[in-house]
Amino acid sequence: MFVALIALCEPAAAHPAPFSHVDVELHEGHVEGTLSVHTIDVAHELDIDEPSTLFDVGVLSAQHAEIKSFITRRFSLSDGEGNALPLEFGDISPSPSDDALLIAFRAEETSPATLRVDAHLFPYDPAHQTFVNIYEDGDLRQQFLFDADSEAQTHYAGTAAGVMAVFATFVPSGAHHVLIGPDHVLFVIGLILLGGSLRRLAVIVTAFTLGHSVTLALAATGTFAPPSWLIEPLIALSIVVVGADNLLRKEDQRDLRPLFALVFGLVHGFGFAYVLREFGLPDGNLAWSLLAFNIGVEIGQLAIVIPAVLALAWLRTRAPIVAKRIVIGGSLAVMLAGAYWFVDRVLNLGSG
């Protein structure tokens, strides 16, 4: 009976692999490449029952226009300003050994410093993935993986224009993150509320910069990255410590703010890295993107520090009592905000 059942069973037709591959080659003056797509996926789009018929030259020739039509709608390249590259899809050749079709494409008279790729070739299959390889001068520079939920990805060319595009993207990103992040803003304000000489304030800001630069590089490159459930409460706790130090420290006691800035800067650097990794790091310009993001963070910090220091210095000379009250009230507000965030993040961790 077992042998009879085996004999009656028909072989199941299965998708060999729900993958597509795209090779994009950047050259001086033009872009070219090849898409490799499975015949099973193409046959589904064309409502063809037998995928292997696409290896027939006559059948493939008859479907040529329809294949290029849906590929054009689902695969696109654009420059840094969002202008679509004028892709021309050429020959479609069968590759029976891979159960695939190879589709050549080319865009003339273009060498974008920033290349944005969007590839969602077969949305009917939620498990489908598209691998994209980007080459410059024959060398593999970047790899992307697109699934059903992926957004468009950006490649920065390894040219001077590409480096400039990296800075144009990551410097504003770093500054923006500091300015919209209330925890980072309050930490920096807490550090400078007590004032001090320009040299003392420069040491504090430099210590914070050194701290977050080290851990930003470690985490963003994947060398070492603690989980966010640990780092986020520690960032909140750092704000509490700085505010409490402002309220409790006596005039004759040692100024611990440079130490706090360095130690807690290490913690805040991991927080910056989470944002940077979500934003997406270009493998071919990793060092430049880290440098640009750090410069943006420093610009954001200075946008907070300089006006605050000048305002407090002016108040101390014109209205010292008001300045002292601002320091006390500001430190209390910093400490309470940090305590609230700490409790909230710990409770959310427990509920999660």
Tab-separated table of C-alpha atoms in Angstrom, residues 11-140:
chain	number	residue	atom	x	y	z
A	11	PRO	CA	5.661	15.728	-7.641
A	12	ALA	CA	4.789	19.025	-5.998
A	13	ALA	CA	5.684	22.173	-7.905
A	14	ALA	CA	7.465	24.507	-5.506
A	15	HIS	CA	9.047	27.908	-5.926
A	16	PRO	CA	12.805	27.147	-6.082
A	17	ALA	CA	13.606	30.325	-4.114
A	18	PRO	CA	11.493	33.455	-3.676
A	19	PHE	CA	14.423	35.705	-4.608
A	20	SER	CA	15.350	38.162	-7.327
A	21	HIS	CA	18.790	39.630	-7.907
A	22	VAL	CA	19.817	43.000	-9.309
A	23	ASP	CA	23.346	44.054	-10.229
A	24	VAL	CA	23.812	47.811	-10.698
A	25	GLU	CA	27.093	49.048	-12.165
A	26	LEU	CA	28.040	52.726	-11.858
A	27	HIS	CA	30.311	54.065	-14.601
A	28	GLU	CA	31.529	57.478	-15.628
A	29	GLY	CA	28.696	58.820	-17.762
A	30	HIS	CA	26.216	55.973	-17.473
A	31	VAL	CA	24.603	53.340	-15.274
A	32	GLU	CA	23.925	49.779	-16.382
A	33	GLY	CA	22.903	46.506	-14.841
A	34	THR	CA	20.987	43.250	-14.936
A	35	LEU	CA	17.894	41.913	-13.207
A	36	SER	CA	17.608	38.190	-12.592
A	37	VAL	CA	14.009	37.119	-11.952
A	38	HIS	CA	12.534	33.624	-11.569
A	39	THR	CA	10.248	32.363	-14.311
A	40	ILE	CA	7.699	31.262	-11.669
A	41	ASP	CA	7.284	34.880	-10.533
A	42	VAL	CA	7.141	36.209	-14.085
A	43	ALA	CA	4.660	33.525	-15.126
A	44	HIS	CA	2.392	34.508	-12.237
A	45	GLU	CA	2.437	38.143	-13.355
A	46	LEU	CA	1.657	37.141	-16.941
A	47	ASP	CA	-0.962	34.541	-15.956
A	48	ILE	CA	0.989	31.753	-17.653
A	49	ASP	CA	0.359	28.245	-16.309
A	50	GLU	CA	3.691	26.694	-17.264
A	51	PRO	CA	6.713	28.892	-16.328
A	52	SER	CA	9.136	26.827	-18.428
A	53	THR	CA	7.438	28.013	-21.623
A	54	LEU	CA	9.146	31.367	-21.054
A	55	PHE	CA	12.412	29.718	-22.091
A	56	ASP	CA	10.934	29.386	-25.571
A	57	VAL	CA	12.231	32.247	-27.696
A	58	GLY	CA	8.881	32.734	-29.416
A	59	VAL	CA	6.886	32.880	-26.166
A	60	LEU	CA	9.438	35.161	-24.514
A	61	SER	CA	9.452	37.496	-27.509
A	62	ALA	CA	5.656	37.767	-27.403
A	63	GLN	CA	5.746	38.672	-23.680
A	64	HIS	CA	8.717	41.032	-23.955
A	65	ALA	CA	6.728	44.275	-23.748
A	66	GLU	CA	4.524	43.075	-20.883
A	67	ILE	CA	7.520	41.942	-18.816
A	68	LYS	CA	9.282	45.276	-19.253
A	69	SER	CA	6.045	47.073	-18.373
A	70	PHE	CA	5.614	45.610	-14.887
A	71	ILE	CA	9.371	45.653	-14.166
A	72	THR	CA	9.456	49.380	-14.978
A	73	ARG	CA	6.665	50.024	-12.466
A	74	ARG	CA	8.384	48.123	-9.649
A	75	PHE	CA	12.084	48.836	-10.082
A	76	SER	CA	13.479	52.350	-10.187
A	77	LEU	CA	16.705	54.269	-9.685
A	78	SER	CA	16.818	57.963	-8.838
A	79	ASP	CA	19.358	60.591	-7.861
A	80	GLY	CA	19.689	62.424	-4.560
A	81	GLU	CA	17.068	64.976	-5.556
A	82	GLY	CA	14.466	62.324	-6.343
A	83	ASN	CA	14.768	62.586	-10.114
A	84	ALA	CA	14.205	59.176	-11.716
A	85	LEU	CA	17.015	57.893	-13.902
A	86	PRO	CA	15.805	57.260	-17.482
A	87	LEU	CA	16.234	53.481	-17.477
A	88	GLU	CA	16.053	51.719	-20.804
A	89	PHE	CA	15.346	47.996	-20.506
A	90	GLY	CA	16.993	46.005	-23.263
A	91	ASP	CA	17.266	42.336	-24.058
A	92	ILE	CA	15.557	39.653	-21.986
A	93	SER	CA	17.471	36.402	-22.139
A	94	PRO	CA	16.532	33.036	-20.645
A	95	SER	CA	18.754	31.271	-18.096
A	96	PRO	CA	17.298	27.730	-17.840
A	97	SER	CA	19.973	26.540	-15.393
A	98	ASP	CA	18.764	29.148	-12.867
A	99	ASP	CA	15.065	28.967	-13.803
A	100	ALA	CA	15.394	32.692	-14.420
A	101	LEU	CA	15.179	35.458	-16.962
A	102	LEU	CA	17.940	38.061	-17.273
A	103	ILE	CA	16.833	41.609	-18.053
A	104	ALA	CA	19.442	44.194	-19.031
A	105	PHE	CA	18.973	47.909	-18.321
A	106	ARG	CA	20.948	51.079	-18.917
A	107	ALA	CA	20.725	54.825	-18.212
A	108	GLU	CA	22.851	57.068	-20.416
A	109	GLU	CA	24.535	60.388	-19.589
A	110	THR	CA	24.228	60.096	-15.835
A	111	SER	CA	26.691	59.601	-12.966
A	112	PRO	CA	24.690	60.300	-9.798
A	113	ALA	CA	26.624	60.986	-6.599
A	114	THR	CA	23.617	59.651	-4.705
A	115	LEU	CA	21.737	56.647	-6.049
A	116	ARG	CA	18.362	55.772	-4.552
A	117	VAL	CA	17.109	52.258	-5.238
A	118	ASP	CA	13.533	51.000	-4.968
A	119	ALA	CA	12.893	47.350	-5.799
A	120	HIS	CA	9.619	45.571	-4.990
A	121	LEU	CA	9.374	43.324	-7.992
A	122	PHE	CA	6.753	40.736	-7.025
A	123	PRO	CA	4.398	42.031	-4.306
A	124	TYR	CA	2.008	39.093	-4.817
A	125	ASP	CA	4.434	36.974	-2.743
A	126	PRO	CA	4.935	38.440	0.770
A	127	ALA	CA	8.013	36.230	1.259
A	128	HIS	CA	9.728	37.498	-1.879
A	129	GLN	CA	13.059	39.282	-1.429
A	130	THR	CA	15.207	41.215	-3.863
A	131	PHE	CA	18.990	41.367	-3.444
A	132	VAL	CA	20.667	44.431	-4.928
A	133	ASN	CA	24.430	44.655	-5.512
A	134	ILE	CA	25.971	47.999	-6.451
A	135	TYR	CA	29.366	48.074	-8.176
A	136	GLU	CA	31.746	50.942	-8.863
A	137	ASP	CA	34.647	50.386	-11.253
A	138	GLY	CA	34.000	46.662	-11.033
A	139	ASP	CA	34.205	46.546	-7.217
A	140	LEU	CA	31.222	45.654	-5.021
